[in-house]
Coordinates of C-alpha atoms and ligand atoms in Angstrom, one line a residue:
M1 CA 0.0 0.0 0.1
L2 CA 1.2 3.4 -0.8
F3 CA 1.8 6.2 1.7
P4 CA -1.5 8.3 1.7
V5 CA -0.7 11.9 0.6
N6 CA -1.7 14.8 3.0
I7 CA 0.0 17.7 4.0
Q8 CA 1.3 16.2 7.3
N9 CA 2.7 13.3 5.3
L10 CA 4.3 15.7 2.8
S11 CA 6.3 17.4 5.6
K12 CA 7.2 13.9 7.1
I13 CA 8.7 12.8 3.8
E14 CA 10.5 16.3 3.5
A15 CA 12.2 15.6 6.7
A16 CA 12.9 11.9 5.8
E17 CA 14.7 13.1 2.6
R18 CA 17.5 14.1 4.7
I19 CA 18.2 10.5 5.4
L20 CA 18.2 9.9 1.6
D21 CA 20.7 12.8 1.1
F22 CA 23.0 11.3 3.8
L23 CA 22.8 7.8 2.3
N24 CA 23.5 9.1 -1.1
E25 CA 26.5 11.0 0.1
K26 CA 27.9 7.9 1.7
A27 CA 27.2 5.5 -1.2
G28 CA 27.4 2.2 0.9
Y29 CA 26.0 0.7 4.0
V30 CA 25.5 3.3 6.9
S31 CA 24.7 2.0 10.5
G32 CA 21.6 3.4 12.0
E33 CA 23.7 4.7 14.8
E34 CA 25.6 6.8 12.4
I35 CA 22.6 8.1 10.7
V36 CA 20.8 9.0 13.9
R37 CA 23.9 10.7 15.2
H38 CA 24.4 12.7 12.1
L39 CA 21.0 13.9 11.8
G40 CA 20.4 14.5 15.5
I41 CA 17.1 12.6 15.7
S42 CA 15.8 9.9 18.0
R43 CA 15.8 6.2 17.0
Q44 CA 12.1 6.1 17.1
L45 CA 11.7 8.9 14.6
F46 CA 14.4 7.4 12.4
F47 CA 12.6 4.2 12.1
Q48 CA 9.3 6.0 11.3
Q49 CA 11.1 8.1 8.6
I50 CA 12.7 4.9 7.0
N51 CA 9.2 3.4 7.0
D52 CA 7.7 6.6 5.4
L53 CA 10.3 6.6 2.7
K54 CA 9.7 2.9 1.9
C55 CA 6.0 3.5 1.7
S56 CA 6.6 6.3 -0.8
G57 CA 8.4 4.0 -3.1
Y58 CA 12.1 4.5 -2.1
E59 CA 13.9 1.1 -2.1
I60 CA 16.1 1.3 1.0
M61 CA 18.1 -1.9 1.8
A62 CA 18.4 -2.8 5.5
V63 CA 20.9 -5.5 6.4
P64 CA 21.4 -6.7 9.8
H65 CA 25.0 -5.8 11.2
L66 CA 25.7 -3.7 8.1
G67 CA 23.1 -0.9 8.2
Y68 CA 21.2 0.9 5.6
R69 CA 21.9 1.6 1.9
W70 CA 20.2 3.6 -0.7
E71 CA 21.4 4.5 -4.1
P72 CA 19.1 6.3 -6.6
S73 CA 18.3 3.6 -9.2
C74 CA 19.0 5.0 -12.6
G75 CA 16.0 6.0 -14.6
R76 CA 14.0 7.3 -11.6
L77 CA 13.3 10.9 -11.0
F78 CA 14.5 11.0 -7.4
P79 CA 14.8 14.6 -6.2
V80 CA 18.4 14.2 -5.1
E81 CA 19.3 13.4 -8.7
V82 CA 17.1 16.2 -10.2
R83 CA 18.5 18.8 -8.0
K84 CA 22.1 17.7 -8.7
D85 CA 23.6 20.3 -11.1
L86 CA 20.2 21.8 -11.7
N87 CA 21.6 25.3 -11.0
T88 CA 18.2 27.1 -10.8
K89 CA 17.5 29.8 -8.4
C90 CA 13.7 29.2 -8.0
I91 CA 12.2 26.4 -10.2
G92 CA 12.6 23.0 -8.7
R93 CA 14.6 24.0 -5.6
K94 CA 11.8 22.2 -3.6
I95 CA 10.6 19.0 -5.0
Y96 CA 8.0 16.6 -3.6
Y97 CA 8.4 13.1 -5.2
F98 CA 5.8 10.3 -5.5
D99 CA 6.2 6.8 -6.8
R100 CA 2.3 7.0 -7.5
C101 CA -0.4 9.5 -6.6
S102 CA -3.8 10.4 -7.8
S103 CA -2.9 13.7 -9.5
T104 CA 0.0 16.0 -8.9
M105 CA -2.6 18.7 -9.5
D106 CA -4.5 17.4 -6.5
I107 CA -1.4 17.6 -4.3
A108 CA -0.7 21.0 -5.4
A109 CA -4.1 22.2 -4.7
R110 CA -3.8 20.9 -1.1
L111 CA -0.3 22.3 -0.7
V112 CA -1.6 25.9 -1.4
C113 CA -2.8 26.4 2.1
E114 CA 0.7 25.7 3.4
N115 CA 2.0 28.8 1.2
P116 CA 4.8 26.7 -0.4
V117 CA 7.9 28.4 -1.7
E118 CA 7.6 29.7 -5.3
G119 CA 8.9 27.2 -7.7
T120 CA 7.9 24.1 -5.8
V121 CA 7.5 21.0 -8.0
I122 CA 5.3 18.0 -7.3
L123 CA 6.7 15.1 -9.3
A124 CA 5.0 11.7 -9.8
E125 CA 6.3 8.7 -11.5
S126 CA 2.8 7.5 -12.2
Q127 CA -0.8 9.0 -11.7
T128 CA -3.9 7.1 -11.1
K129 CA -6.2 10.1 -12.0
G130 CA -4.0 12.2 -14.1
R131 CA -6.2 14.9 -15.7
G132 CA -5.9 16.9 -18.8
R133 CA -7.8 19.9 -20.2
L134 CA -11.5 19.8 -20.8
G135 CA -12.0 17.1 -18.2
R136 CA -9.9 14.5 -20.1
H137 CA -7.9 11.7 -18.6
W138 CA -4.0 11.9 -18.8
V139 CA -2.4 8.5 -19.1
S140 CA 0.5 8.3 -16.9
P141 CA 2.3 4.9 -17.1
K142 CA 4.9 4.3 -14.5
Y143 CA 8.7 5.5 -15.0
K144 CA 7.8 6.3 -18.7
G145 CA 6.9 9.9 -18.8
I146 CA 7.5 13.1 -16.9
Y147 CA 4.3 14.3 -14.9
F148 CA 4.6 17.2 -12.6
S149 CA 3.0 20.3 -11.2
L150 CA 4.9 23.6 -10.7
M151 CA 3.6 26.3 -8.3
L152 CA 4.3 29.7 -9.2
K153 CA 3.3 33.1 -7.5
P154 CA 3.5 35.8 -10.2
A155 CA 3.0 39.2 -9.2
V156 CA 0.4 39.8 -12.0
A157 CA -3.4 40.2 -12.3
P158 CA -5.3 36.9 -12.7
S159 CA -6.3 37.8 -16.4
Q160 CA -2.5 37.9 -17.2
T161 CA -1.8 34.4 -16.1
A162 CA -2.9 32.6 -19.3
V163 CA 0.7 33.5 -20.8
L164 CA 2.3 31.2 -18.2
T165 CA 0.7 28.3 -20.0
F166 CA 2.4 29.5 -23.3
L167 CA 5.6 30.0 -21.3
A168 CA 5.6 26.4 -20.1
A169 CA 4.9 24.9 -23.7
V170 CA 7.7 27.1 -25.2
S171 CA 10.1 26.0 -22.5
V172 CA 9.3 22.4 -23.1
C173 CA 9.8 22.7 -26.9
E174 CA 13.2 24.4 -26.3
A175 CA 14.4 21.9 -23.8
I176 CA 13.5 18.9 -26.1
N177 CA 15.1 20.5 -29.0
S178 CA 18.3 21.3 -27.2
F179 CA 18.4 17.8 -25.4
T180 CA 17.3 15.5 -28.3
G181 CA 17.5 17.6 -31.4
L182 CA 13.7 16.8 -32.1
S183 CA 11.6 19.9 -33.2
C184 CA 8.2 20.0 -31.6
A185 CA 5.4 22.3 -32.4
I186 CA 2.7 23.8 -30.3
K187 CA -1.2 23.8 -31.2
W188 CA -3.0 26.6 -29.5
P189 CA -3.1 26.8 -26.6
N190 CA -0.6 24.3 -25.2
D191 CA -0.6 21.0 -27.0
I192 CA 2.9 19.9 -27.8
L193 CA 3.0 18.0 -30.9
L194 CA 5.6 15.9 -32.8
H195 CA 5.1 14.6 -36.1
N196 CA 1.5 16.0 -35.8
K197 CA 0.8 13.8 -33.0
K198 CA 0.4 14.7 -29.2
L199 CA 3.6 14.4 -27.3
G200 CA 2.6 16.4 -24.3
G201 CA 0.1 18.8 -22.7
I202 CA -0.2 21.5 -20.1
L203 CA -3.0 22.1 -17.7
T204 CA -3.0 25.3 -15.8
E205 CA -4.9 25.9 -12.6
L206 CA -5.4 29.1 -10.7
E207 CA -5.9 29.9 -7.1
A208 CA -6.7 33.8 -7.0
E209 CA -8.7 36.5 -5.6
L210 CA -10.5 39.1 -7.8
D211 CA -7.4 41.2 -8.5
R212 CA -4.5 39.1 -6.9
V213 CA -2.9 35.6 -7.7
N214 CA -2.2 33.4 -4.8
F215 CA -0.8 30.5 -7.0
V216 CA -0.7 29.4 -10.5
T217 CA -0.2 25.8 -10.9
I218 CA 1.2 24.4 -14.1
G219 CA 0.8 20.8 -14.8
L220 CA 3.0 19.2 -17.5
G221 CA 2.5 15.6 -18.9
L222 CA 5.1 14.5 -21.3
N223 CA 5.4 11.1 -23.2
V224 CA 9.1 10.3 -22.9
N225 CA 9.8 6.7 -23.0
T226 CA 6.2 5.6 -23.3
D227 CA 5.6 2.6 -25.7
A228 CA 3.2 2.8 -28.5
Q229 CA 0.9 0.2 -27.1
E230 CA 0.4 2.4 -24.0
L231 CA -0.6 5.5 -26.0
L232 CA -3.8 6.5 -28.1
R233 CA -3.0 6.3 -31.8
T234 CA -3.0 10.1 -31.9
A235 CA -0.2 10.3 -29.5
I236 CA 3.6 9.8 -29.6
S237 CA 6.6 9.7 -27.2
L238 CA 10.1 10.9 -27.7
K239 CA 11.4 7.2 -27.5
I240 CA 9.2 6.4 -30.6
A241 CA 10.3 9.4 -32.4
S242 CA 14.1 9.1 -31.9
P243 CA 16.5 7.3 -34.1
G244 CA 16.8 3.7 -33.1
H245 CA 13.9 4.1 -30.5
K246 CA 16.6 4.9 -27.9
E247 CA 15.6 5.5 -24.2
I248 CA 15.8 9.2 -23.1
N249 CA 17.4 10.2 -19.8
R250 CA 14.3 11.6 -18.0
V251 CA 16.4 13.2 -15.3
K252 CA 18.4 15.2 -17.7
L253 CA 15.5 16.1 -19.8
L254 CA 13.5 17.2 -16.7
Q255 CA 16.5 19.4 -15.6
E256 CA 16.5 21.1 -18.9
I257 CA 12.8 21.8 -18.9
L258 CA 13.1 23.3 -15.4
R259 CA 16.0 25.5 -16.4
R260 CA 14.2 26.7 -19.6
I261 CA 11.1 27.4 -17.4
E262 CA 13.1 29.5 -15.1
D263 CA 14.9 31.5 -17.9
N264 CA 11.5 32.2 -19.5
Y265 CA 9.9 32.9 -16.3
F266 CA 12.4 35.6 -15.3
L267 CA 12.1 37.1 -18.9
F268 CA 8.3 37.3 -18.3
Q269 CA 8.8 39.0 -14.9
K270 CA 11.3 41.5 -16.6
K271 CA 9.7 42.2 -19.9
G272 CA 6.1 41.1 -19.7
S273 CA 4.2 38.7 -21.9
A274 CA 5.5 40.0 -25.3
P275 CA 8.8 38.0 -25.7
V276 CA 7.1 34.8 -24.4
L277 CA 4.4 35.2 -27.1
D278 CA 7.0 35.9 -29.7
K279 CA 8.7 32.6 -28.9
W280 CA 5.4 30.9 -28.7
K281 CA 4.6 32.2 -32.5
N282 CA 7.8 30.5 -33.6
F283 CA 6.7 27.1 -32.5
N284 CA 3.0 27.4 -33.1
V285 CA 1.2 25.5 -36.0
T286 CA -2.3 27.1 -35.5
L287 CA -1.9 30.6 -36.7
G288 CA -2.9 31.1 -40.4
Q289 CA -4.8 27.8 -40.5
R290 CA -8.5 27.2 -41.0
V291 CA -9.6 26.0 -37.6
K292 CA -12.7 24.6 -35.8
I293 CA -12.8 25.7 -32.3
S294 CA -15.3 24.0 -29.9
F295 CA -16.3 25.5 -26.5
L296 CA -19.0 24.8 -24.0
K297 CA -21.9 26.2 -26.0
G298 CA -20.9 25.1 -29.5
H299 CA -18.3 25.7 -32.1
V300 CA -17.0 28.2 -34.5
E301 CA -15.1 27.9 -37.8
G302 CA -12.7 30.4 -39.3
R303 CA -9.1 31.4 -39.8
A304 CA -6.8 31.7 -36.8
A305 CA -5.9 35.2 -37.5
G306 CA -3.7 36.0 -34.5
I307 CA -3.0 35.8 -30.9
D308 CA -3.9 38.7 -28.4
F309 CA -1.5 40.1 -25.7
D310 CA -3.1 37.8 -23.1
G311 CA -2.9 34.6 -25.2
G312 CA -6.4 34.6 -26.5
L313 CA -7.0 33.1 -30.0
L314 CA -8.4 35.5 -32.5
V315 CA -10.6 33.6 -35.0
R316 CA -11.8 35.4 -38.2
Q317 CA -15.1 33.9 -39.2
D318 CA -16.3 33.8 -42.9
N319 CA -18.8 36.6 -42.2
G320 CA -15.7 38.9 -41.4
I321 CA -16.3 38.9 -37.7
T322 CA -13.3 38.2 -35.4
R323 CA -14.0 36.6 -32.1
K324 CA -11.6 35.9 -29.4
F325 CA -11.2 32.6 -27.4
M326 CA -9.4 32.0 -24.1
S327 CA -10.1 28.3 -24.0
G328 CA -11.6 25.5 -26.2
D329 CA -10.6 22.7 -28.3
V330 CA -9.0 23.4 -31.5
V331 CA -9.1 21.1 -34.6
H332 CA -6.9 22.3 -37.7
L333 CA -8.9 22.0 -40.8
T334 CA -6.0 22.8 -43.0
Q335 CA -2.6 21.4 -42.7
K336 CA 0.3 24.0 -42.5
L337 CA 2.9 23.3 -45.2
Ligands
BTN1 C1 -3.7 18.3 -21.7 O1 -3.1 18.3 -22.7 O2 -5.0 18.1 -21.6 C2 -3.0 18.5 -20.3 C3 -2.5 17.4 -19.8 C4 -1.7 17.7 -18.5 C5 -1.3 16.4 -17.7 C6 -0.5 16.8 -16.5 S1 0.4 15.3 -15.8 C7 0.9 16.2 -14.5 C8 -0.3 17.1 -14.1 N1 -1.2 16.2 -13.2 C9 -2.3 16.2 -13.8 O3 -3.2 15.4 -13.3 N2 -2.4 16.7 -15.0 C10 -1.2 17.4 -15.3

C-alpha cells in the first residue's frame, strides 16, 4: 500500500529526505547509529522516517549488522538526482516526489494552504487520476513519462496568467530541441506536437482572488519513454520518435525543462508577456490555419488570425467577424505546409 498523501505526510517525507541525502552521500551501507547521530534525531523517529520513505516508493536496503543503503536507481526521477547540477534559483529548488499519486494537481491544490515556496515542484512517477484539459484523462504509465505540477506566484493580475501556459509550452519545446534535437510544435493553446501527434500537454490551474494571484499551478504531462501500445493512436513519445527508439534520460530532460522554465519566467517577470508570445509564435502551428474551435456552448469555424496580448486566440469567421477565445478545443482543418 502506498503512503497516503496529505499535508502532514508531505512534511514528514520532506524531513525523511535528509536521510536519503546522507545515504546518497555515503554510497554504501551506513549504520542506523551513524545516521541517527548525524541527523540528531531519535531512533524512534528514524525508524518512522525509514518506513515513510519505503512507503513512498524508495527502495532502501536494510541488512542486519551492516546498516542501511540507498542508491538512486538509474531511470528514476529522485529529487536528489534532479536537484544535482540543476543550478536554478527558484524553479525546482523544492521537489516533492511520489512513486504514485492520484494527480500532482490534487497535491498542489492541497499544498496551497501551506503557502509553499515559489517554484515548488510536485513530481510523480505515475498517476492514477492524471487529468488533462476539458476534463480528459491523462494516461501516466509508471517510469515512462514526466508528470509534474509547478507552483508559481507571479505578481500579475489573474487575467494575465494565461501566458504562463504558453511560457511552459515554449520551455518544453526548447528543452526537447536542445536535449534531443527533435523539433516540436505547439497547437493553441498548449498541445505539444511531434510529427503531428500529441507528445505532451499542459494544464494550468489558478488559485486567485479578484485582483490578486495566490498561486498558478502548471501541470505538465510528457510522453518520454512511453511505448506505442500504452498510447492512443493520436499520441507519440520521444522514444518512439528518436532514431533507433533509444531511451531518453528523463532526469536530464526534466532538468533542462526546469531550467528553460526558469529562464523564460525571469524574462516574463522582467519584460512582460510579449517576448514569451513571440517565442510561442515561432513554435505554433495554429496561426494562419482554418480551424474549428469547440467550446462549452458550440463551435465556430474560421481562420486563426492571431493571438492577443493575453494569449487569446483570434478567429476570423467567414462573415468577417473576429472572435476571441481564451479556451476551447481546436481542430486544424487545413494542414500547415
Ligand atoms: C492536456 O493536454 O490536456 C494537459 C495534460 C496535463 C497532464 C499533466 S500530468 C501532471 C499534471 N497532473 C495532472 O493530473 N495533470 C497534469
